[in-house]
PDB file of C-alpha atoms in Angstrom:
ATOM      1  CA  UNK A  16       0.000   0.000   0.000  1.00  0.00           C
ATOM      2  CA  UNK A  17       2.743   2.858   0.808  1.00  0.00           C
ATOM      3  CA  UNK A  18       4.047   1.725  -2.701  1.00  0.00           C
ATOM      4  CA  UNK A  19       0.815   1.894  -4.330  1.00  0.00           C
ATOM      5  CA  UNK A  20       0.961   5.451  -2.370  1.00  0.00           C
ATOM      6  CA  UNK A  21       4.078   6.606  -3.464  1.00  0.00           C
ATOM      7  CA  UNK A  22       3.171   6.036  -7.466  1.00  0.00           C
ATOM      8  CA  UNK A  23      -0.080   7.940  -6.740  1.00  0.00           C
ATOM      9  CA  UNK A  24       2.061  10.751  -5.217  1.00  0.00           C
ATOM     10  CA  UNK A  25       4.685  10.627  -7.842  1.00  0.00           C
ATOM     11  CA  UNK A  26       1.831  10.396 -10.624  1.00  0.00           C
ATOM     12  CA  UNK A  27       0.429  13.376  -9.477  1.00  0.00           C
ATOM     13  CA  UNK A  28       3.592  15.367  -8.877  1.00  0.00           C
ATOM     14  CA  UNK A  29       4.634  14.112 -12.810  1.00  0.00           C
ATOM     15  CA  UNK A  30       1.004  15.752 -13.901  1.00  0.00           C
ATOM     16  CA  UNK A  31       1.245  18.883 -11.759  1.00  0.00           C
ATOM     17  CA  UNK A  32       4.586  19.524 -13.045  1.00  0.00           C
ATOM     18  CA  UNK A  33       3.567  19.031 -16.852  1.00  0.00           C
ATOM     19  CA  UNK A  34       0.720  21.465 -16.163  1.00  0.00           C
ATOM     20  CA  UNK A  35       3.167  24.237 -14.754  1.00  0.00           C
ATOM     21  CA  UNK A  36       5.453  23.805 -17.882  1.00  0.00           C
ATOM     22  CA  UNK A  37       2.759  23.729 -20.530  1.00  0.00           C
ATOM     23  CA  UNK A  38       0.950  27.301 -18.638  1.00  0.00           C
ATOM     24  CA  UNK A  39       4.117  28.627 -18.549  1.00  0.00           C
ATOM     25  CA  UNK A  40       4.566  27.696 -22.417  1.00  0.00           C
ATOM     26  CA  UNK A  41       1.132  29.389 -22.905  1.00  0.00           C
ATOM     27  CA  UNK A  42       1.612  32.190 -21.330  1.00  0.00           C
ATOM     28  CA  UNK A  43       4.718  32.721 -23.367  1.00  0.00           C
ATOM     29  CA  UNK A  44       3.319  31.974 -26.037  1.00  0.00           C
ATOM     30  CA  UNK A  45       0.759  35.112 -25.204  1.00  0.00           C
ATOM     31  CA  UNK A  46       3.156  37.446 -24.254  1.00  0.00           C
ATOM     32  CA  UNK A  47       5.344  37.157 -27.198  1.00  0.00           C
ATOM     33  CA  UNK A  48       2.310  37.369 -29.572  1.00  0.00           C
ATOM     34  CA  UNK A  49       1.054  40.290 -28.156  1.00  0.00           C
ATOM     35  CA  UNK A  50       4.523  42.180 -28.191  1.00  0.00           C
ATOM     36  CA  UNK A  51       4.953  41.303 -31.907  1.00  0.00           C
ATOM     37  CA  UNK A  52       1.521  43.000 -32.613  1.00  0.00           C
ATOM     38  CA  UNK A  53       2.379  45.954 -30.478  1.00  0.00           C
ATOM     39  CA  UNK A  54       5.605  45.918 -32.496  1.00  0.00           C
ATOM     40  CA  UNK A  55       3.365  45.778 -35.817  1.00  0.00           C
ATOM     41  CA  UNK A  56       1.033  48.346 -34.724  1.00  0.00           C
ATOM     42  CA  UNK A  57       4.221  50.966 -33.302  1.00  0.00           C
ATOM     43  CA  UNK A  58       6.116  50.299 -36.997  1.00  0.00           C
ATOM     44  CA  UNK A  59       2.590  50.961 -38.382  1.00  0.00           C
ATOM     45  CA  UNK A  60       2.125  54.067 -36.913  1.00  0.00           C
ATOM     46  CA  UNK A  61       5.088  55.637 -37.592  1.00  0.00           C
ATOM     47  CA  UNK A  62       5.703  54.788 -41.214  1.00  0.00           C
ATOM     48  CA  UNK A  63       2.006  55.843 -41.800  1.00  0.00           C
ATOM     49  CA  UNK A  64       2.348  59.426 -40.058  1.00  0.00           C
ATOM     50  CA  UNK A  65       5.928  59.944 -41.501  1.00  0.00           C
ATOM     51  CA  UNK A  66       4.106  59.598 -45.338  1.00  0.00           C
ATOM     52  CA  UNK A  67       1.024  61.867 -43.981  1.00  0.00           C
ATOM     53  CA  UNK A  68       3.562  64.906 -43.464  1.00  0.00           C
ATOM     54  CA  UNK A  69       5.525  67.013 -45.496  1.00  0.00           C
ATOM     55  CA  UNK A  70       7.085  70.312 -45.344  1.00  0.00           C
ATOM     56  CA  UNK A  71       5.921  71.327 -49.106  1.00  0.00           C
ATOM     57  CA  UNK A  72       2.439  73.409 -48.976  1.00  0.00           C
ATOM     58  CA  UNK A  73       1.662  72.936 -52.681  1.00  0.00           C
ATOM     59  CA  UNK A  74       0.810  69.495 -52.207  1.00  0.00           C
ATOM     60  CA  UNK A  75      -2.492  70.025 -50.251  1.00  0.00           C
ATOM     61  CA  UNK A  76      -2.194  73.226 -48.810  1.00  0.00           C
ATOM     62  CA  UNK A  77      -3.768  71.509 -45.229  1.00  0.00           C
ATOM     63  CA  UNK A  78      -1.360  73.381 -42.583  1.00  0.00           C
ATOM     64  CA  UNK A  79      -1.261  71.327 -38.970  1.00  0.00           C
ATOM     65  CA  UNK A  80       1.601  72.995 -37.629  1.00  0.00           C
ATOM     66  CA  UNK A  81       4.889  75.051 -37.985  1.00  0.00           C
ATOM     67  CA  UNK A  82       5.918  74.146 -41.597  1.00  0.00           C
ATOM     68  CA  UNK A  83       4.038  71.061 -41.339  1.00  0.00           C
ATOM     69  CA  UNK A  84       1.213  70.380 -43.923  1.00  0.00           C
ATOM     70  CA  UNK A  85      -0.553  66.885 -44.785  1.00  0.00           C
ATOM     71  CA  UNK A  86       0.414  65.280 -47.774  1.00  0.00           C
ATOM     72  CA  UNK A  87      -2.288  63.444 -50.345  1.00  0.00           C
ATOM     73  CA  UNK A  88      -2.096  60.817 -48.198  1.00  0.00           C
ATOM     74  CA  UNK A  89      -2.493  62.704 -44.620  1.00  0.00           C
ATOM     75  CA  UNK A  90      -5.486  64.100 -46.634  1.00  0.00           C
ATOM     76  CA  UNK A  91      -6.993  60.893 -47.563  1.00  0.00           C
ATOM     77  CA  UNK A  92      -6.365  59.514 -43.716  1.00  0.00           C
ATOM     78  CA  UNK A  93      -7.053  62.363 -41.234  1.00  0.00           C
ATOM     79  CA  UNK A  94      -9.435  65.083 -43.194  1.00  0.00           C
ATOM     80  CA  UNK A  95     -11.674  63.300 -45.879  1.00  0.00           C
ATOM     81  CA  UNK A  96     -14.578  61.060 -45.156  1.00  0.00           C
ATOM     82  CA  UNK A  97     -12.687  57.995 -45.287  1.00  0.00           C
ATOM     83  CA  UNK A  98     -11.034  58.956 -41.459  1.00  0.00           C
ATOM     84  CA  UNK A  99     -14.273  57.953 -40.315  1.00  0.00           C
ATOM     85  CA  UNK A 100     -13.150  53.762 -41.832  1.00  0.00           C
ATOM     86  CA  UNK A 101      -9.937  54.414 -40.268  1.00  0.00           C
ATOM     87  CA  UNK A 102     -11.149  55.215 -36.579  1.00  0.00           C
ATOM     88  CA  UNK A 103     -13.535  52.529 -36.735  1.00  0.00           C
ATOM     89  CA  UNK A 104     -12.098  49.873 -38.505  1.00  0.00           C
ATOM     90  CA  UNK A 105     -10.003  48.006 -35.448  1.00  0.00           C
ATOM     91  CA  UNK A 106     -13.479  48.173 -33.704  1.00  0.00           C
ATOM     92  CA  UNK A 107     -14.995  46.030 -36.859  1.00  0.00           C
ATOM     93  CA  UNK A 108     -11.975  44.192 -37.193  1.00  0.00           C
ATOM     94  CA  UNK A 109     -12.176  42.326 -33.831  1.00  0.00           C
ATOM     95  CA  UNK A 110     -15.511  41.574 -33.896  1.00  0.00           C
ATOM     96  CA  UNK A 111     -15.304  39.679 -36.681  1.00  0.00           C
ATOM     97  CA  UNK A 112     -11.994  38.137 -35.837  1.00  0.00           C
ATOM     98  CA  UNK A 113     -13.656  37.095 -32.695  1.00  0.00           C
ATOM     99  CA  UNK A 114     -16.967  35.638 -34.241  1.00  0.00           C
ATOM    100  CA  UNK A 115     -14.798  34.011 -37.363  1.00  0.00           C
ATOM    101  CA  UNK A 116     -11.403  32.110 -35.289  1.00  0.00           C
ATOM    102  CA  UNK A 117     -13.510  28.832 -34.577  1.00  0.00           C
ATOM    103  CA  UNK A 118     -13.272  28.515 -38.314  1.00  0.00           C
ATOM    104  CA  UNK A 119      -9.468  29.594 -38.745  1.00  0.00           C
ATOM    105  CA  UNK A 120      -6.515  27.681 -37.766  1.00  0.00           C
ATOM    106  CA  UNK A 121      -4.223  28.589 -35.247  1.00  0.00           C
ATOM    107  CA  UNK A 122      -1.491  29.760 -38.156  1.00  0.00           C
ATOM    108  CA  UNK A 123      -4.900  31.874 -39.464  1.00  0.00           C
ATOM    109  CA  UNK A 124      -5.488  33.450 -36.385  1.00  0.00           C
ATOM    110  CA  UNK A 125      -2.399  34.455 -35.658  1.00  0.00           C
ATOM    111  CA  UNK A 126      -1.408  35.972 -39.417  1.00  0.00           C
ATOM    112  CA  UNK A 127      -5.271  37.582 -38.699  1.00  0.00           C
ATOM    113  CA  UNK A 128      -4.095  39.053 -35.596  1.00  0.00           C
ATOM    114  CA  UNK A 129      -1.143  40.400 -36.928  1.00  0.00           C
ATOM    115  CA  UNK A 130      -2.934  42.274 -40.317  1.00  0.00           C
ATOM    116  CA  UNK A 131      -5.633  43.567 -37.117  1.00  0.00           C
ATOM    117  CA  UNK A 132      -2.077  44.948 -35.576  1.00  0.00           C
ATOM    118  CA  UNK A 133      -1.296  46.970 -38.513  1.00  0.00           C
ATOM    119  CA  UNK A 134      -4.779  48.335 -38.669  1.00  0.00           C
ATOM    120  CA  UNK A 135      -4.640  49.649 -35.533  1.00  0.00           C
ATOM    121  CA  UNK A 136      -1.232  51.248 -36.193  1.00  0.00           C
ATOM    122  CA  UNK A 137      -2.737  52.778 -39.428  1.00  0.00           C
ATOM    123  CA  UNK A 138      -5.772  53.613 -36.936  1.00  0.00           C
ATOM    124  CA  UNK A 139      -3.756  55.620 -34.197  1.00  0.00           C
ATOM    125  CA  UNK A 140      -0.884  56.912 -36.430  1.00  0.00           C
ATOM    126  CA  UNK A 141      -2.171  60.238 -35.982  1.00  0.00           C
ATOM    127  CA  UNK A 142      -0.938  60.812 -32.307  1.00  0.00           C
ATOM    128  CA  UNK A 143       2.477  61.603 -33.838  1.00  0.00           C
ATOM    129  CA  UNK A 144       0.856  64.149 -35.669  1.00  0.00           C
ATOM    130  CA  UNK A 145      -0.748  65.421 -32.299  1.00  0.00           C
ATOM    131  CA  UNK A 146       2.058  64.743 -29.804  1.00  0.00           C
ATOM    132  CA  UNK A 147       5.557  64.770 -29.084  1.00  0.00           C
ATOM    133  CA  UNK A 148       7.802  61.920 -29.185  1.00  0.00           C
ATOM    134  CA  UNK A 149       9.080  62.602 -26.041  1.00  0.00           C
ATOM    135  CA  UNK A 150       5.872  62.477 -24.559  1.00  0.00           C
ATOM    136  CA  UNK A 151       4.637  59.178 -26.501  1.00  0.00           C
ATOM    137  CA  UNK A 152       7.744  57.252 -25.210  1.00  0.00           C
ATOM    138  CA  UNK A 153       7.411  58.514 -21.878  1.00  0.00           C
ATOM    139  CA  UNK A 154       3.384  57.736 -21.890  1.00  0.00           C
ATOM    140  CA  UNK A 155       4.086  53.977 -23.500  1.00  0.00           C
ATOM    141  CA  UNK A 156       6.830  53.563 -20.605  1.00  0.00           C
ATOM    142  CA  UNK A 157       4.563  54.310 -18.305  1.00  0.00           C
ATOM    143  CA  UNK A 158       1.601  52.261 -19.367  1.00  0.00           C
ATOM    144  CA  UNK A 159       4.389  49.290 -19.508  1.00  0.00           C
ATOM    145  CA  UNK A 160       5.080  49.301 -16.251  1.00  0.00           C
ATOM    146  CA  UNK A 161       1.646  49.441 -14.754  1.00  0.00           C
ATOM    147  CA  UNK A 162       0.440  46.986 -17.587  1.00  0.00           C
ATOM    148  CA  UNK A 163       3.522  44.487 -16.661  1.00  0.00           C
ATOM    149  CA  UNK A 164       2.466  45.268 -12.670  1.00  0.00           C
ATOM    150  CA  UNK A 165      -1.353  44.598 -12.901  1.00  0.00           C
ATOM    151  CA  UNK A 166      -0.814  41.642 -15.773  1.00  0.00           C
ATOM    152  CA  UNK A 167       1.680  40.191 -12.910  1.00  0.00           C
ATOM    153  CA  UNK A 168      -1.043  40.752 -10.541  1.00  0.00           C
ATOM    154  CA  UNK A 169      -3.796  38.827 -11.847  1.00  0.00           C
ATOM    155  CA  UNK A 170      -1.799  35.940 -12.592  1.00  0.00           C
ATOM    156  CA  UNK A 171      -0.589  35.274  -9.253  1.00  0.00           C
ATOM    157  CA  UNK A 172      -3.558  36.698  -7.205  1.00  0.00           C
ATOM    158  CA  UNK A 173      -6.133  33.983  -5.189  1.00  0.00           C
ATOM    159  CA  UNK A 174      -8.804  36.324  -5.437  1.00  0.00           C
ATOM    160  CA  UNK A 175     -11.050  35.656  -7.716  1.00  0.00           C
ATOM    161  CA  UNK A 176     -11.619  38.467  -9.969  1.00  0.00           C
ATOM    162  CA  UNK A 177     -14.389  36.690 -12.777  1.00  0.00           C
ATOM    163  CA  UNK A 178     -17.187  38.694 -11.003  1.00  0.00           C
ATOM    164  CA  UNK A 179     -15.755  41.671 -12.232  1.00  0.00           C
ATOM    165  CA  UNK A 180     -15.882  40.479 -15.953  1.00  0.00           C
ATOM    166  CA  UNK A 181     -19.194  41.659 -16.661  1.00  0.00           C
ATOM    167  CA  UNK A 182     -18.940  45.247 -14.956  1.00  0.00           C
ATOM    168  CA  UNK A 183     -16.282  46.232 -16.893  1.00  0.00           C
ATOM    169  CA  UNK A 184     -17.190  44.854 -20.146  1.00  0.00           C
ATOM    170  CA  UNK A 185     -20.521  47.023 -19.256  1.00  0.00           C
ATOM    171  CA  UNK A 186     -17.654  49.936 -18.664  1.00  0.00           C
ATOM    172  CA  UNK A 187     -16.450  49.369 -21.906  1.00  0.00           C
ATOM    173  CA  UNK A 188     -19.715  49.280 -23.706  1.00  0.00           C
ATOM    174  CA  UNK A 189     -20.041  52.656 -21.717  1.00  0.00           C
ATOM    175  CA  UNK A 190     -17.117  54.488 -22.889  1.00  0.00           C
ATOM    176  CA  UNK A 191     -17.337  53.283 -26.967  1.00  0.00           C
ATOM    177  CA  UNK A 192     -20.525  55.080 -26.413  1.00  0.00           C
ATOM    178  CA  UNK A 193     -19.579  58.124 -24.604  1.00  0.00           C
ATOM    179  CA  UNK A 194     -16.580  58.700 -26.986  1.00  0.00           C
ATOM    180  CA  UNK A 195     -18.953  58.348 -29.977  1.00  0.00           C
ATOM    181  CA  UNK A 196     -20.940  61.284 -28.770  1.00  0.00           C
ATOM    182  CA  UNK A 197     -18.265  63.430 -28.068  1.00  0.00           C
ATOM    183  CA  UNK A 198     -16.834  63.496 -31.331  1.00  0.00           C
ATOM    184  CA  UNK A 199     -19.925  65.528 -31.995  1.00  0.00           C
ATOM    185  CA  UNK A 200     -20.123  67.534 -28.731  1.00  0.00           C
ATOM    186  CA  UNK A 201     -15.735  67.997 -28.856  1.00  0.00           C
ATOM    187  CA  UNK A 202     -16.212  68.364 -24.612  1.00  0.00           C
ATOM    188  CA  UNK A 203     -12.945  68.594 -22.948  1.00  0.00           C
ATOM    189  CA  UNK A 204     -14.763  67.640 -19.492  1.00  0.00           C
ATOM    190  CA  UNK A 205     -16.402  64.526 -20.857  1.00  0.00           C
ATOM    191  CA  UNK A 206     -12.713  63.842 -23.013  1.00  0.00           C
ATOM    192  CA  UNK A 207     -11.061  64.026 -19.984  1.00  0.00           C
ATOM    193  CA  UNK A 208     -13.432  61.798 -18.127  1.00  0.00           C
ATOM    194  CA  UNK A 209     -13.424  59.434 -20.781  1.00  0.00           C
ATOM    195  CA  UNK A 210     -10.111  59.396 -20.085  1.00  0.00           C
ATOM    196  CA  UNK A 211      -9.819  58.626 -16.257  1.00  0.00           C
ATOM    197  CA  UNK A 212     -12.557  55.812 -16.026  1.00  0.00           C
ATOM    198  CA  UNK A 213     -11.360  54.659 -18.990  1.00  0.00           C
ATOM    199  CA  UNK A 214      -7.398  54.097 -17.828  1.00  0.00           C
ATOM    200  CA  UNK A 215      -9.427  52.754 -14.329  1.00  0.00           C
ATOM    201  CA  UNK A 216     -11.448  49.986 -16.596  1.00  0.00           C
ATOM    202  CA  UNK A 217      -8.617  48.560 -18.869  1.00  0.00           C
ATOM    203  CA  UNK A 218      -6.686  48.457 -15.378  1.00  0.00           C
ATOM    204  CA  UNK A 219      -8.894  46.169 -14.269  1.00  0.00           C
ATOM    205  CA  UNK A 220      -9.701  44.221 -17.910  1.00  0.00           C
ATOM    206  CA  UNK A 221      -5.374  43.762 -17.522  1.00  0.00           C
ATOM    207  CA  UNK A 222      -5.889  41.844 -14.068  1.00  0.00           C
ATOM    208  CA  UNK A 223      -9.327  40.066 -15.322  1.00  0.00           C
ATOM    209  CA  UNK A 224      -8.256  39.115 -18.588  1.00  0.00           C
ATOM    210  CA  UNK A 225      -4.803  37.360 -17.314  1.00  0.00           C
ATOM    211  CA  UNK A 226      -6.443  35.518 -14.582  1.00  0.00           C
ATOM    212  CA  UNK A 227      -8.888  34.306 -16.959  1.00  0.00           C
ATOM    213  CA  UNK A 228      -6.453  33.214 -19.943  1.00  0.00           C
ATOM    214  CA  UNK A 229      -4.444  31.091 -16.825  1.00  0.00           C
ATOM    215  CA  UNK A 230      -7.741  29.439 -15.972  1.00  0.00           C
ATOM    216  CA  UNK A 231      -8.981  28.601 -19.372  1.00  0.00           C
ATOM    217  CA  UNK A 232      -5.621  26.782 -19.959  1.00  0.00           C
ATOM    218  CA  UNK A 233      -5.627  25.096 -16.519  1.00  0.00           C
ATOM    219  CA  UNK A 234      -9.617  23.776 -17.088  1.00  0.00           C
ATOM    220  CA  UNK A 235      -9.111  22.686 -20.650  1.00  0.00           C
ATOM    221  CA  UNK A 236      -5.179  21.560 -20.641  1.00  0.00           C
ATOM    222  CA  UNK A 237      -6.188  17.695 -20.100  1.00  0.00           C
ATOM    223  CA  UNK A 238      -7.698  18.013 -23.246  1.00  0.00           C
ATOM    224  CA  UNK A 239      -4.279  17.822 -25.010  1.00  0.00           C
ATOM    225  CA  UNK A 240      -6.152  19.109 -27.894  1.00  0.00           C
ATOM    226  CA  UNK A 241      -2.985  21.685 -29.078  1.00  0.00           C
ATOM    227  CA  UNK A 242      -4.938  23.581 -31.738  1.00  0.00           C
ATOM    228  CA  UNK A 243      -7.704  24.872 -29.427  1.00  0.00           C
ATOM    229  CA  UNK A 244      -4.814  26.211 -26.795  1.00  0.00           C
ATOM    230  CA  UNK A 245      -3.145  27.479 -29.939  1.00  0.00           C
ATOM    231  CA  UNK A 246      -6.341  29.728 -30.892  1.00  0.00           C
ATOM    232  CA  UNK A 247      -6.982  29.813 -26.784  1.00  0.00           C
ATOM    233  CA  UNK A 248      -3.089  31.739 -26.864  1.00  0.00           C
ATOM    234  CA  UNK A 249      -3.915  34.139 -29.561  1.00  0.00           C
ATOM    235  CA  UNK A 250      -7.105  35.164 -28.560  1.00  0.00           C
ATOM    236  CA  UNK A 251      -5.433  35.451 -25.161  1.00  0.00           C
ATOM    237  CA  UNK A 252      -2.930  38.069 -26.741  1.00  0.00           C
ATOM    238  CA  UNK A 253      -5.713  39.939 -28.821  1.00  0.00           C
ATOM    239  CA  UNK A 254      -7.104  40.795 -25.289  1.00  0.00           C
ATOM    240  CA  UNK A 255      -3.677  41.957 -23.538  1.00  0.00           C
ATOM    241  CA  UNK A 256      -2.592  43.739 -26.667  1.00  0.00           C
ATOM    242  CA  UNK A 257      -6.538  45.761 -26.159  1.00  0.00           C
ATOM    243  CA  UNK A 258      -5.772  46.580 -22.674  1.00  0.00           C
ATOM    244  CA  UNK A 259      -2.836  47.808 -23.010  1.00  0.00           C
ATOM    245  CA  UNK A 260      -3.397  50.070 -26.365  1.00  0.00           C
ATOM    246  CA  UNK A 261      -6.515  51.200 -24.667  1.00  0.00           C
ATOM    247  CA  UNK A 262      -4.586  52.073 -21.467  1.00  0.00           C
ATOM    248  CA  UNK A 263      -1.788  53.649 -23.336  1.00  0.00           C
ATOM    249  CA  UNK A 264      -4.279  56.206 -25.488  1.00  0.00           C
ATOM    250  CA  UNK A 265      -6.135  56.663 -22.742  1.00  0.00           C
ATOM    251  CA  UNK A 266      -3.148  57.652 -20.534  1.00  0.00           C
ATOM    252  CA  UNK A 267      -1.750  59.650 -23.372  1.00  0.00           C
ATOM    253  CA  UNK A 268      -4.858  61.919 -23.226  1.00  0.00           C
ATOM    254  CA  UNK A 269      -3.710  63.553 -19.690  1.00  0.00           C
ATOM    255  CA  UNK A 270       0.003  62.709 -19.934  1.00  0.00           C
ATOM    256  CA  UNK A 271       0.830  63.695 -23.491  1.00  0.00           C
ATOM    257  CA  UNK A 272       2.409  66.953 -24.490  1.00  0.00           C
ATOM    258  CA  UNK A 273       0.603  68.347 -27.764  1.00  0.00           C
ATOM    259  CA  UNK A 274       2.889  69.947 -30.633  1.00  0.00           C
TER     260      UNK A 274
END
């Protein structure tokens, strides 16, 4: 019997062990995904706003700062009708990503995520129209280390932080909404709220959404089934990567200094 005991012990030990190395593979596997996307959508955005800009005011005549006018393509981007498919196409981009990956493969998803990355870059490119360098880097630093600090958070935390899914989902739903409507109304007051709760809710999404990719892998790693954990990683990223570009243009609202 303390044989029979010991293999049961050892079995067990063997399993938990497997289970740490394959979570810790996963979560790699997240991580890495989600920095080559933010890697994407940085490259994006600078390549994009470096093409919008010129210093020659015969092109379009469309002045946005000291000898700084938009080129045909700056035009096209920021100032026609078609910067309306720009802001919103990331939006329309995930939710069909999201309702179309059960059909992809995990080599699908992830080339999917990464064309959604440069979207988003073409998307936001405009903030190094609007503010300085300096102040991006220093704004992206700081969302990096509060992103890294609350990420770390919900992975290692017992508390159990799925009741506060659906709140801040609601939150999020809230602030598409509110942002929306100030396009029109161009309120600094509700801008700058936007702004706070909205840093305050992808804080919290950060710690939620980590603690829930850990537990999806631990429930359905028996499964062995490597192509659903494959999808299960990538999806995993596209949420990280959305908390933290949310957090960092949120941040940069308040923090940023303006050319």
């Amino acid at each position: 019997m303390a044989e029979l005991g010991t293999i049961r012990r050892t079995g067990a030990g063997v399993r938990t062990a497997e289970i740490d190395e394959g979570l810790r593979s996963h979560m790699n596997k997240v991580y890495s995904t989600m920095s080559v996307g933010m890697l994407i959508t940085a490259l994006a955005a600078w390549a994009i706003s470096g093409l919008a800009v010129t210093t020659d005011p015969s092109i379009t005549g469309m002045q946005i700062g000291a000898d700084k006018y938009l080129t045909g393509l700056g035009a096209t981007l920021y100032a026609s009708p078609l910067k309306w498919v720009v802001m919103f196409a990331p939006l329309l981009f995930v939710f069909g990503f999201s309702a179309g990956i059960n059909k992809m493969s995990a080599a699908t998803a992830q080339t999917v995520f990464y064309a959604f990355a440069a979207v988003m870059g073409i998307s936001i490119s405009s903030i190094f129209l609007v503010f300085t360098g300096a102040s991006i880097v220093q704004t992206f630093l700081v969302t990096a280390i509060a992103f890294a600090s609350l990420s770390l958070y919900g992975y290692t935390t017992k508390k159990d932080l799925s009741g506060l899914g659906t709140f801040l989902i609601m939150g999020v739903i809230g602030l598409i909404v509110a942002s929306v409507i100030n396009i029109f109304l161009a309120s600094s007051a509700l801008a700058f709220a936007v702004s706070v709760i909205g840093v305050l809710i992808f804080a919290g999404l950060t710690a939620y959404d980590t603690q829930n990719i850990k537990n999806t892998y631990l429930q359905m790693a028996h499964s062995g089934d490597q192509e659903w954990l494959g999808k299960s990683a990538i999806m995993g990223a596209l949420s990280l990567y959305l908390d933290f570009i949310n957090m960092f243009m949120f941040l940069l609202q308040f923090l940023g200094n303006r050319e």
